[in-house]
Short mmCIF file of C-alpha atoms in Angstrom, two decimals:
data_model
loop_
_atom_site.label_atom_id
_atom_site.label_comp_id
_atom_site.label_asym_id
_atom_site.label_seq_id
_atom_site.Cartn_x
_atom_site.Cartn_y
_atom_site.Cartn_z
CA MET A 329 33.70 -24.10 -11.83
CA ARG A 330 33.06 -26.03 -8.51
CA THR A 331 30.88 -29.16 -9.08
CA ILE A 332 27.79 -29.01 -7.15
CA ASN A 333 26.78 -32.27 -5.33
CA ASP A 334 23.23 -32.53 -6.06
CA ALA A 335 22.60 -35.29 -3.33
CA SER A 336 24.01 -33.17 -0.31
CA PRO A 337 21.25 -32.69 2.18
CA ASP A 338 22.57 -29.34 3.03
CA LEU A 339 22.54 -27.99 -0.43
CA TRP A 340 19.47 -25.92 0.11
CA GLN A 341 21.64 -23.62 2.41
CA GLY A 342 23.37 -22.25 -0.78
CA PHE A 343 19.88 -21.25 -1.95
CA MET A 344 19.39 -19.14 1.14
CA VAL A 345 22.99 -17.56 0.93
CA HIS A 346 22.71 -16.45 -2.61
CA MET A 347 19.09 -15.28 -2.27
CA LEU A 348 19.79 -13.11 0.74
CA PHE A 349 22.73 -11.62 -1.10
CA ALA A 350 20.63 -11.01 -4.26
CA VAL A 351 17.72 -9.36 -2.08
CA SER A 352 19.95 -7.41 0.02
CA LEU A 353 21.37 -5.68 -3.03
CA LEU A 354 18.04 -4.76 -4.16
CA LEU A 355 17.12 -3.35 -0.90
CA ASN A 356 19.77 -0.68 -1.13
CA PRO A 357 18.49 2.23 -3.12
CA ARG A 358 21.87 3.60 -3.85
CA VAL A 359 22.61 0.63 -6.10
CA SER A 360 23.66 1.15 -9.65
CA LEU A 361 22.24 -0.77 -12.58
CA CYS A 362 25.40 -2.86 -12.71
CA VAL A 363 24.71 -3.99 -9.13
CA SER A 364 21.14 -4.83 -10.04
CA ARG A 365 22.41 -6.99 -12.63
CA ALA A 366 24.73 -8.87 -10.22
CA SER A 367 21.71 -9.40 -7.99
CA GLN A 368 19.83 -10.93 -10.88
CA LYS A 369 22.89 -13.33 -11.40
CA ALA A 370 22.84 -14.44 -8.01
CA TYR A 371 19.10 -15.01 -8.18
CA ASP A 372 19.34 -17.07 -11.56
CA TYR A 373 22.29 -19.07 -9.74
CA ALA A 374 20.38 -19.67 -6.49
CA VAL A 375 17.19 -21.00 -8.61
CA GLN A 376 18.83 -23.00 -11.15
CA ASN A 377 21.26 -24.72 -8.85
CA PHE A 378 19.87 -24.91 -5.20
CA LEU A 379 16.19 -24.46 -5.45
CA PRO A 380 15.48 -28.07 -6.18
CA ALA A 381 17.59 -28.99 -3.01
CA VAL A 382 15.20 -26.74 -1.15
CA TYR A 383 12.16 -28.81 -2.12
CA ARG A 384 14.06 -32.15 -1.74
CA HIS A 385 15.75 -31.70 1.79
CA ALA A 386 14.67 -28.69 3.66
CA ASP A 387 11.71 -28.73 6.13
CA GLU A 388 8.19 -27.14 5.26
CA LEU A 389 9.05 -23.98 7.09
CA THR A 390 12.22 -23.46 5.16
CA GLN A 391 10.58 -23.96 1.99
CA ILE A 392 8.25 -21.38 2.65
CA GLN A 393 10.70 -18.86 3.54
CA ALA A 394 12.65 -19.69 0.55
CA ASP A 395 9.34 -18.93 -1.47
CA LEU A 396 9.07 -15.57 0.37
CA LEU A 397 12.42 -14.68 -0.62
CA ILE A 398 11.58 -15.33 -4.43
CA ALA A 399 8.43 -13.04 -3.82
CA LEU A 400 10.45 -10.40 -2.45
CA HIS A 401 12.92 -10.68 -5.42
CA ALA A 402 10.11 -10.39 -7.67
CA LEU A 403 8.89 -7.05 -6.16
CA PHE A 404 11.76 -5.46 -7.72
CA SER A 405 11.19 -6.76 -11.18
CA PRO A 406 9.08 -4.83 -13.65
CA SER A 407 6.55 -7.47 -14.04
CA THR A 408 3.36 -7.10 -11.92
CA GLU A 409 2.33 -10.46 -13.22
CA LYS A 410 5.34 -11.86 -11.69
CA VAL A 411 4.88 -10.22 -8.47
CA SER A 412 1.26 -11.29 -8.18
CA LEU A 413 2.27 -14.88 -8.91
CA ALA A 414 5.39 -15.11 -6.63
CA VAL A 415 3.29 -13.56 -3.78
CA SER A 416 0.47 -15.80 -4.40
CA SER A 417 2.68 -18.93 -4.50
CA ALA A 418 4.23 -18.06 -1.14
CA MET A 419 0.96 -17.53 0.55
CA ARG A 420 -0.58 -20.82 -1.10
CA ARG A 421 2.28 -22.75 0.40
CA CYS A 422 1.69 -21.25 3.60
CA ILE A 423 -2.04 -22.48 3.40
CA VAL A 424 -0.87 -26.07 2.24
CA ALA A 425 1.38 -26.18 5.23
CA ARG A 426 -1.57 -24.75 7.44
CA LEU A 427 0.21 -22.00 8.86
CA HIS A 428 -2.94 -19.91 8.92
CA SER A 429 -4.54 -22.61 11.39
CA PHE A 430 -4.37 -22.23 15.18
CA GLU A 431 -5.23 -25.69 15.32
CA ALA A 432 -2.41 -26.97 13.41
CA GLU A 433 0.19 -25.31 15.56
CA PRO A 434 2.22 -27.83 17.70
CA GLN A 435 1.43 -27.90 21.47
CA GLN A 436 3.62 -25.49 23.24
CA THR A 437 4.60 -27.81 25.67
CA ASP A 438 8.16 -27.03 25.93
CA ALA A 439 10.71 -24.19 24.52
CA ALA A 440 11.34 -25.97 21.12
CA ALA A 441 7.53 -26.25 20.28
CA HIS A 442 6.87 -22.60 21.57
CA LEU A 443 9.86 -21.49 19.16
CA GLU A 444 8.45 -23.53 16.21
CA ALA A 445 4.77 -21.86 16.71
CA GLN A 446 6.33 -18.28 16.83
CA LEU A 447 8.41 -19.08 13.74
CA ARG A 448 5.23 -20.40 11.99
CA ARG A 449 3.46 -17.35 12.85
CA ARG A 450 6.24 -14.75 11.72
CA VAL A 451 6.49 -16.69 8.33
CA PHE A 452 2.58 -16.53 7.68
CA TRP A 453 2.19 -12.92 8.84
CA SER A 454 5.07 -11.90 6.62
CA ALA A 455 3.24 -13.82 3.82
CA TYR A 456 0.04 -12.09 4.55
CA VAL A 457 1.48 -8.57 4.42
CA LEU A 458 2.84 -9.43 1.03
CA ASP A 459 -0.58 -10.62 -0.13
CA ARG A 460 -2.52 -7.73 1.15
CA LEU A 461 0.15 -5.21 -0.36
CA ALA A 462 -0.21 -6.74 -4.00
CA SER A 463 -3.82 -7.16 -3.70
CA GLY A 464 -4.35 -3.45 -2.66
CA VAL A 465 -2.01 -1.87 -5.26
CA LEU A 466 -3.03 -4.25 -8.15
CA HIS A 467 -6.67 -4.69 -7.08
CA LEU A 468 -6.48 -8.26 -7.16
CA PRO A 469 -8.42 -10.91 -4.89
CA PHE A 470 -6.76 -12.32 -1.88
CA SER A 471 -5.01 -15.76 -1.76
CA ILE A 472 -6.87 -16.31 1.44
CA ALA A 473 -9.90 -14.76 3.20
CA ASP A 474 -9.57 -13.41 6.64
CA ASP A 475 -12.57 -15.58 7.81
CA ASN A 476 -10.28 -18.69 7.27
CA ILE A 477 -7.33 -17.40 9.20
CA THR A 478 -7.29 -18.43 12.90
CA VAL A 479 -3.92 -18.06 13.95
CA PRO A 480 -3.01 -15.05 15.94
CA LEU A 481 -0.13 -12.77 15.42
CA PHE A 482 3.28 -13.53 16.76
CA ASP A 483 4.14 -12.43 20.19
CA ASP A 484 5.71 -9.06 21.17
CA ILE A 485 8.80 -10.68 22.12
CA ASN A 486 12.50 -9.93 21.37
CA GLU A 487 14.60 -12.31 19.35
CA ALA A 488 16.85 -13.16 22.18
CA ALA A 489 14.00 -14.19 24.44
CA LEU A 490 12.98 -16.66 21.81
CA LEU A 491 16.15 -18.33 21.04
CA ASP A 492 17.24 -18.68 24.74
CA GLY A 493 13.90 -20.44 25.50
CA THR A 494 12.71 -17.94 28.28
CA PHE A 495 10.08 -16.44 25.95
CA THR A 496 9.69 -13.44 28.51
CA LEU A 497 6.68 -11.23 27.61
CA ASN A 498 7.74 -7.37 28.04
CA GLU A 499 5.69 -5.06 29.88
CA PRO A 500 2.77 -3.29 28.17
CA MET A 501 3.79 -0.05 26.51
CA THR A 502 7.45 -1.46 26.14
CA ARG A 503 8.98 -1.61 22.63
CA THR A 504 10.53 -4.53 21.39
CA GLU A 505 12.26 -5.38 17.98
CA VAL A 506 8.91 -6.51 16.50
CA SER A 507 6.57 -3.94 17.99
CA SER A 508 6.67 -2.21 14.75
CA ALA A 509 6.35 -5.27 12.68
CA LEU A 510 3.23 -6.19 14.49
CA HIS A 511 1.68 -2.80 14.17
CA ARG A 512 2.33 -2.96 10.35
CA CYS A 513 0.36 -6.47 10.63
CA ARG A 514 -2.47 -4.98 12.26
CA LEU A 515 -2.59 -2.25 9.76
CA SER A 516 -2.74 -4.98 6.96
CA GLN A 517 -5.69 -6.52 8.80
CA ILE A 518 -7.59 -3.06 8.45
CA GLN A 519 -6.51 -2.72 4.93
CA SER A 520 -7.81 -6.13 4.23
CA GLU A 521 -11.00 -5.51 5.96
CA ILE A 522 -11.51 -2.49 3.74
CA LEU A 523 -10.59 -4.16 0.34
CA ASN A 524 -12.64 -7.35 1.28
CA VAL A 525 -15.72 -4.91 0.94
CA THR A 526 -14.74 -2.43 -1.65
CA MET A 527 -13.62 -5.21 -4.22
CA ARG A 528 -16.86 -7.01 -4.26
CA VAL A 529 -18.56 -6.90 -7.59
CA ASN A 530 -21.82 -5.78 -6.28
CA PHE A 531 -20.22 -2.84 -4.08
CA ASP A 532 -21.84 0.41 -4.23
CA ILE A 533 -19.15 3.29 -3.98
CA ASP A 534 -21.61 5.78 -3.02
CA SER A 535 -23.16 3.94 -0.13
CA ALA A 536 -21.94 2.54 3.23
CA ALA A 537 -21.41 5.59 5.22
CA GLU A 538 -21.85 3.84 8.70
CA TRP A 539 -19.36 1.31 7.65
CA ARG A 540 -16.75 3.91 6.55
CA LEU A 541 -17.19 5.58 9.69
CA TYR A 542 -16.53 2.33 11.67
CA ILE A 543 -13.24 1.79 9.36
CA LEU A 544 -12.14 5.13 10.19
CA THR A 545 -12.68 4.60 13.94
CA LYS A 546 -10.33 1.69 13.66
CA LEU A 547 -7.66 3.49 11.44
CA GLU A 548 -7.50 6.47 13.93
CA ASN A 549 -7.16 4.20 16.90
CA TRP A 550 -4.43 2.30 15.07
CA ARG A 551 -2.63 5.49 14.13
CA LEU A 552 -2.89 6.94 17.82
CA GLN A 553 -0.67 3.98 18.78
CA LEU A 554 1.88 4.33 16.34
CA GLU A 555 4.07 6.79 18.42
CA GLN A 556 4.36 3.87 21.17
CA VAL A 557 6.06 1.34 18.48
CA SER A 558 8.17 4.03 16.90
CA ASP A 559 12.10 4.06 17.40
CA SER A 560 14.32 7.01 16.15
CA THR A 561 17.40 5.19 16.93
CA ASN A 562 17.21 2.68 14.06
CA SER A 563 17.66 4.35 10.64
CA VAL A 564 17.17 1.16 8.75
CA THR A 565 13.41 1.51 8.20
CA ASP A 566 11.21 4.54 9.18
CA PRO A 567 7.46 4.50 10.49
CA ARG A 568 6.65 7.15 7.80
CA TRP A 569 6.05 3.85 5.78
CA HIS A 570 3.39 3.12 7.96
CA ILE A 571 1.79 6.50 7.16
CA LEU A 572 2.13 5.71 3.50
CA VAL A 573 0.08 2.38 3.95
CA TYR A 574 -2.23 4.25 6.26
CA ASN A 575 -3.03 6.80 3.53
CA HIS A 576 -3.57 4.15 0.97
CA CYS A 577 -6.27 2.69 3.25
CA LEU A 578 -7.97 5.91 3.06
CA LEU A 579 -7.63 5.97 -0.54
CA TYR A 580 -9.09 2.39 -0.80
CA LEU A 581 -11.92 3.48 1.54
CA HIS A 582 -12.81 6.62 -0.57
CA MET A 583 -12.65 5.76 -4.29
CA PRO A 584 -13.45 9.00 -6.40
CA THR A 585 -16.23 8.88 -8.92
CA LYS A 586 -17.84 11.53 -10.92
CA SER A 587 -20.78 11.24 -8.68
CA ASN A 588 -18.88 11.60 -5.28
CA VAL A 589 -15.79 13.37 -6.16
CA ARG A 590 -17.34 16.80 -5.32
CA GLY A 591 -18.01 15.90 -1.82
CA PRO A 592 -16.03 14.46 1.05
CA ALA A 593 -14.59 11.36 -0.90
CA GLY A 594 -12.87 13.66 -3.20
CA GLU A 595 -11.27 15.63 -0.34
CA TRP A 596 -10.07 12.49 1.36
CA SER A 597 -8.63 11.24 -1.94
CA ILE A 598 -6.82 14.49 -2.33
CA ARG A 599 -5.62 14.87 1.14
CA ALA A 600 -4.10 11.41 1.40
CA SER A 601 -2.63 11.44 -2.18
CA ILE A 602 -0.86 14.71 -1.61
CA GLU A 603 0.73 13.70 1.60
CA THR A 604 1.88 10.37 0.19
CA VAL A 605 3.48 11.93 -2.69
CA LYS A 606 5.41 14.37 -0.54
CA ILE A 607 6.55 11.56 1.81
CA PHE A 608 7.54 9.26 -0.89
CA ARG A 609 9.25 12.00 -2.86
CA GLN A 610 11.13 13.02 0.30
CA PHE A 611 12.33 9.37 0.82
CA GLN A 612 13.52 9.29 -2.81
CA ALA A 613 15.34 12.58 -2.73
CA ARG A 614 17.13 11.06 0.61
CA ARG A 615 17.89 8.22 -1.43
CA VAL A 616 16.31 5.67 0.95
CA VAL A 617 13.74 4.16 -1.26
CA PRO A 618 14.59 0.95 -3.27
CA TYR A 619 12.96 0.47 -6.46
CA PRO A 620 9.87 -1.86 -6.05
CA VAL A 621 7.57 -2.19 -9.00
CA LEU A 622 4.56 -1.84 -6.66
CA GLY A 623 5.87 1.24 -5.43
CA LEU A 624 5.93 2.58 -8.80
CA ILE A 625 2.42 1.36 -9.62
CA SER A 626 0.97 2.88 -6.42
CA GLN A 627 2.70 6.37 -7.26
CA PHE A 628 1.16 6.34 -10.72
CA SER A 629 -2.21 5.50 -9.43
CA ILE A 630 -2.18 8.21 -6.99
CA GLY A 631 -1.17 10.54 -9.58
CA ILE A 632 -3.94 9.60 -11.95
CA THR A 633 -6.25 9.96 -8.70
CA MET A 634 -5.26 13.59 -8.31
CA LEU A 635 -5.54 14.47 -11.98
CA TYR A 636 -9.09 12.68 -12.04
CA CYS A 637 -10.29 14.60 -9.20
CA LEU A 638 -9.16 17.97 -10.76
CA TRP A 639 -10.78 16.85 -13.85
CA ALA A 640 -14.02 15.78 -12.52
CA THR A 641 -14.43 18.68 -10.05
CA PRO A 642 -15.46 22.14 -11.51
CA PRO A 643 -13.91 25.08 -9.52
CA LYS A 644 -17.13 25.95 -7.98
CA PHE A 645 -17.22 22.81 -5.73
CA ARG A 646 -13.59 22.65 -4.67
CA THR A 647 -12.66 23.39 -0.94
CA GLU A 648 -9.31 24.65 -0.02
CA VAL A 649 -7.86 21.16 0.30
CA CYS A 650 -8.56 21.01 -3.34
CA SER A 651 -7.08 24.18 -4.50
CA PRO A 652 -5.11 23.72 -7.73
CA LYS A 653 -1.87 25.03 -6.27
CA LYS A 654 -1.62 22.31 -3.58
CA ILE A 655 -2.40 19.71 -6.31
CA PHE A 656 -0.03 20.99 -8.83
CA ASP A 657 2.87 20.91 -6.30
CA ALA A 658 1.98 17.31 -5.51
CA ILE A 659 1.61 16.22 -9.34
CA ARG A 660 4.87 17.82 -9.96
CA LEU A 661 6.53 15.90 -7.31
CA CYS A 662 4.78 12.71 -8.37
CA SER A 663 6.07 13.24 -12.07
CA ASN A 664 9.74 13.38 -10.67
CA THR A 665 9.12 10.28 -8.93
CA LEU A 666 7.75 8.65 -11.98
CA ALA A 667 10.66 9.90 -14.27
CA VAL A 668 13.28 8.56 -11.42
CA MET A 669 11.87 5.12 -11.08
CA THR A 670 10.98 4.44 -14.72
CA GLU A 671 14.58 4.88 -15.59
CA ARG A 672 15.31 1.61 -13.99
CA TRP A 673 13.02 -0.29 -16.33
CA GLU A 674 12.68 0.63 -20.05
CA GLN A 675 9.29 -1.21 -20.25
CA THR A 676 7.74 0.99 -17.43
CA GLY A 677 8.39 4.15 -19.11
CA ILE A 678 4.68 4.05 -20.43
CA LEU A 679 3.46 5.00 -16.95
CA ALA A 680 5.62 8.30 -16.89
CA ASP A 681 4.56 8.89 -20.56
CA VAL A 682 0.58 8.60 -19.78
CA PHE A 683 1.09 10.37 -16.75
CA GLU A 684 2.62 13.45 -18.61
CA LEU A 685 0.14 13.12 -21.20
CA PHE A 686 -2.86 13.69 -18.76
CA THR A 687 -0.97 16.11 -16.72
CA THR A 688 -0.56 18.39 -19.88
CA ASP A 689 -4.12 18.47 -20.60
CA VAL A 690 -5.67 18.59 -17.22
CA LEU A 691 -3.38 21.50 -16.05
CA THR A 692 -3.79 23.43 -19.38
CA ALA A 693 -7.57 23.22 -18.81
CA GLU A 694 -7.00 24.56 -15.36
CA TYR A 695 -5.18 27.58 -16.32
CA ASP A 696 -7.71 28.00 -19.38
CA SER A 697 -10.44 28.08 -16.56
CA SER A 698 -8.93 30.66 -14.48
CA ASP A 699 -10.67 33.55 -16.08
CA GLY A 700 -13.94 32.58 -14.16
CA PRO A 701 -16.32 29.75 -13.49
CA SER A 702 -18.49 30.57 -16.60
CA ARG A 703 -15.71 29.91 -19.06
CA ALA A 704 -15.81 26.39 -20.82
CA VAL A 705 -13.09 24.16 -19.62
CA PRO A 706 -11.93 21.70 -22.50
CA GLY A 707 -11.56 18.27 -21.85
CA ILE A 708 -8.47 15.66 -23.05
CA SER A 709 -7.43 16.56 -26.29
CA ALA A 710 -7.91 14.27 -29.30
CA GLU A 711 -4.18 14.04 -29.64
CA THR A 712 -3.80 12.88 -26.13
CA VAL A 713 -6.69 10.46 -26.40
CA GLN A 714 -5.12 8.73 -29.46
CA ALA A 715 -1.63 8.50 -27.73
CA VAL A 716 -3.05 7.06 -24.49
CA GLN A 717 -5.26 4.51 -26.30
CA VAL A 718 -2.38 3.21 -28.47
CA ARG A 719 -0.55 2.49 -25.15
CA MET A 720 -3.78 1.29 -23.25
CA GLN A 721 -3.25 -2.52 -23.58
CA ARG A 722 0.06 -2.56 -22.37
CA LEU A 723 -1.10 -0.07 -19.65
CA LYS A 724 -3.68 -2.34 -18.48
CA SER A 725 -1.48 -5.16 -18.08
CA LEU A 726 1.21 -3.42 -16.09
CA VAL A 727 -1.34 -1.39 -13.80
CA LEU A 728 -4.06 -4.10 -13.37
CA ASN A 729 -6.01 -2.08 -10.96
CA LYS A 730 -9.52 -1.64 -12.42
CA THR A 731 -10.25 1.36 -10.62
CA VAL A 732 -7.18 3.40 -11.84
CA ILE A 733 -8.08 1.98 -15.45
CA ARG A 734 -11.79 3.18 -14.93
CA MET A 735 -10.47 6.93 -14.01
CA ILE A 736 -8.30 6.87 -17.14
CA ASP A 737 -11.05 5.48 -19.30
CA GLU A 738 -13.63 8.07 -18.06
CA MET A 739 -11.02 10.97 -18.81
CA LEU A 740 -10.46 9.60 -22.37
CA THR A 741 -14.09 8.96 -23.38
CA GLN A 742 -16.36 11.14 -21.18
CA GLU A 743 -16.79 14.89 -21.31
CA ARG A 744 -15.36 16.87 -18.41
CA PRO A 745 -18.00 17.88 -15.66
CA SER A 746 -19.43 21.11 -15.91
CA GLU A 747 -20.91 23.30 -12.93
CA GLU A 748 -24.28 23.60 -14.93
CA GLY A 749 -24.69 19.92 -15.18
CA VAL A 750 -24.29 19.25 -11.47
CA ASP A 751 -27.35 17.82 -9.81
CA ALA A 752 -27.00 19.10 -6.12
CA GLY A 753 -29.43 16.18 -4.81
CA ARG A 754 -27.18 13.63 -6.38
CA ILE A 755 -24.27 15.37 -4.50
CA GLY A 756 -25.95 14.89 -1.33
CA ALA A 757 -27.11 11.48 -1.90
CA SER A 758 -23.66 10.26 -2.52
CA SER A 759 -22.70 10.05 1.27
CA ASN A 760 -19.76 8.27 2.54
CA GLY A 761 -17.93 7.93 5.80
CA LEU A 762 -16.59 11.64 5.73
CA GLU A 763 -20.15 13.04 5.27
CA ALA A 764 -21.18 11.02 8.05
CA LEU A 765 -18.31 12.65 10.12
CA SER A 766 -19.42 15.96 9.12
CA LEU A 767 -22.98 15.54 10.12
CA CYS A 768 -21.92 14.01 13.44
CA SER A 769 -19.33 16.88 14.04
CA THR A 770 -22.37 19.54 13.93
CA ASP A 771 -25.03 17.17 15.46
CA ASN A 772 -24.39 15.00 18.35
CA ASN A 773 -27.87 13.51 18.13
CA ASN A 774 -27.24 12.45 14.29
CA ASN A 775 -28.95 8.90 13.85
CA ASN A 776 -26.76 8.07 10.88
CA VAL A 777 -24.17 6.27 13.10
CA GLY A 778 -26.60 3.69 13.61
CA ALA A 779 -25.10 0.49 15.30
CA ILE A 780 -21.72 2.11 15.66
CA ASP A 781 -20.57 2.48 19.09
CA GLN A 782 -20.22 5.59 21.22
CA GLY A 783 -16.57 5.66 20.65
CA ALA A 784 -17.13 6.15 16.86
CA THR A 785 -19.50 8.93 17.58
CA GLU A 786 -16.92 10.61 19.69
CA LEU A 787 -14.24 10.09 16.97
CA ALA A 788 -16.63 11.67 14.32
CA GLU A 789 -17.31 14.52 16.66
CA GLN A 790 -13.38 15.17 17.32
CA TYR A 791 -12.35 14.56 13.53
CA ALA A 792 -14.48 16.46 11.50
CA PRO A 793 -13.41 16.65 7.88
CA ALA A 794 -11.49 19.70 8.02
CA GLN A 795 -9.79 18.83 11.09
CA PHE A 796 -8.96 14.93 10.47
CA PHE A 797 -5.72 15.70 8.25
CA ASP A 798 -4.30 18.30 10.70
CA TRP A 799 -1.69 16.04 11.89
CA MET A 800 -0.48 15.59 8.57
CA GLY A 801 -0.57 19.29 7.69
CA ALA A 802 1.41 22.10 9.07
CA ALA A 803 1.18 20.71 12.80
CA TYR A 804 2.70 17.55 11.38
CA THR A 805 6.38 17.56 10.41
CA LEU A 806 8.15 14.32 8.91
CA SER A 807 11.08 14.50 11.34
CA ASP A 808 8.57 13.97 14.18
CA ILE A 809 8.58 10.22 13.37
CA GLY A 810 11.58 8.19 13.79
CA PRO A 811 12.63 4.88 12.05
CA GLU A 812 10.92 1.70 13.04
CA GLN A 813 12.33 -1.63 13.88
CA ALA A 814 11.90 -5.05 11.93
CA ILE A 815 12.38 -8.58 12.86
CA GLY A 816 14.46 -11.35 11.90
CA VAL A 817 14.18 -13.10 8.30
CA SER A 818 11.27 -10.86 7.68
CA ASP A 819 12.79 -7.52 8.17
CA ALA A 820 12.44 -6.43 4.35
CA LEU A 821 8.90 -7.96 4.32
CA LEU A 822 7.47 -6.12 7.33
CA GLY A 823 9.79 -3.16 7.81
CA PHE A 824 10.76 -1.72 4.28
CA GLU A 825 7.34 -1.15 3.01
CA MET A 826 7.26 -1.84 -0.68
CA LEU A 827 4.93 1.31 -1.29
#
């Protein structure tokens, strides 16, 4: 075996070569388990033989890029703890290097300084997207608050213009190599704004109607610009990953509970969940989806959300959106997705097992209640309760998301809501952004909009609850959206969305 000269100042380059090889193998969804083992060997060799040289000889920006590669590799491990620690470590190094601070950027007096500033921004926003991704799926605090970030997004400039020193800005509405990545970063900022509120300890899920309407306005404006940054000529990445994250934002915005699930919150959750499951499963069937653990956790969480909405909503209060057939089809797709993904890691099989246990009981109850609304609807069986509780400790350590755990706990320990026990006044009291949209769509003078600008009111009038998802329904075909482009070293971070 070749002897490695530990004193060589260029030794850090060996780390980059081996890590790029290790990560690229994992990004190919068609790889076999033996190839995954080869990726792990390349990773182990890079860390054991070259990582110390990175921290001794490489510049600060290169060190952070090394941390990002480690975080990206961690996304394909079965440990959510490893993912959260690796992502947080990369972001903390960005903070120490002050990449989040505009004031710390070099004065852009020449081409070299301008290039360095753009590289700093690209590295930071790659780490930012990863941090918000992990925070959303696992329901963990951010590594840095948005209020502390002063550096702007990187410029919408092609790589060639950066490297040749011209820094030519493109005309507005002109797509570049990084346009899609920029749009993804903007969605991460909206997602961060949502989670910054909904993850507060004192946040009331059944309140904040005006704030939800404001966020819906921002999401809709973002969605309307998606077509401008799409590129159907590149099959490496696909803008439909944007749609998946968009749907997750809607789920973070409307978290179903027993008190609000019979209203618009349940409708938002069901619509977004069904569409997400369909797109993800279609990608999986085409074998264009790699095997990231956050994707597995998010699909499990969405499946539990659909089952919870069925469990908590008596048939009398279901709209067409919440019809059992639509949800049953989505649950079947979700079950198939979990079965395929958990085959990769034996220790994650608990997710598929728990999902199947709940699916059997909830869907059996649906068939039992089909004779009429007056028939008693059974809850979760004692056998299922016992089987899930035995797995609960391991499940919590893997999922982490306290909202998902709360829904599981309620289905295990509480009685299934009945039609007779529904308080109509309470349903009306649990207003949220969607109910505000409902009111605004029928009353142009509605005062619930409050301080929200006229644009939000017009959006509410145009996108009433039953209409808002039309673009995701029959009028929307997945083939309408072409693949997106990504950028340089951050292709996998910003393009291949880990959901």
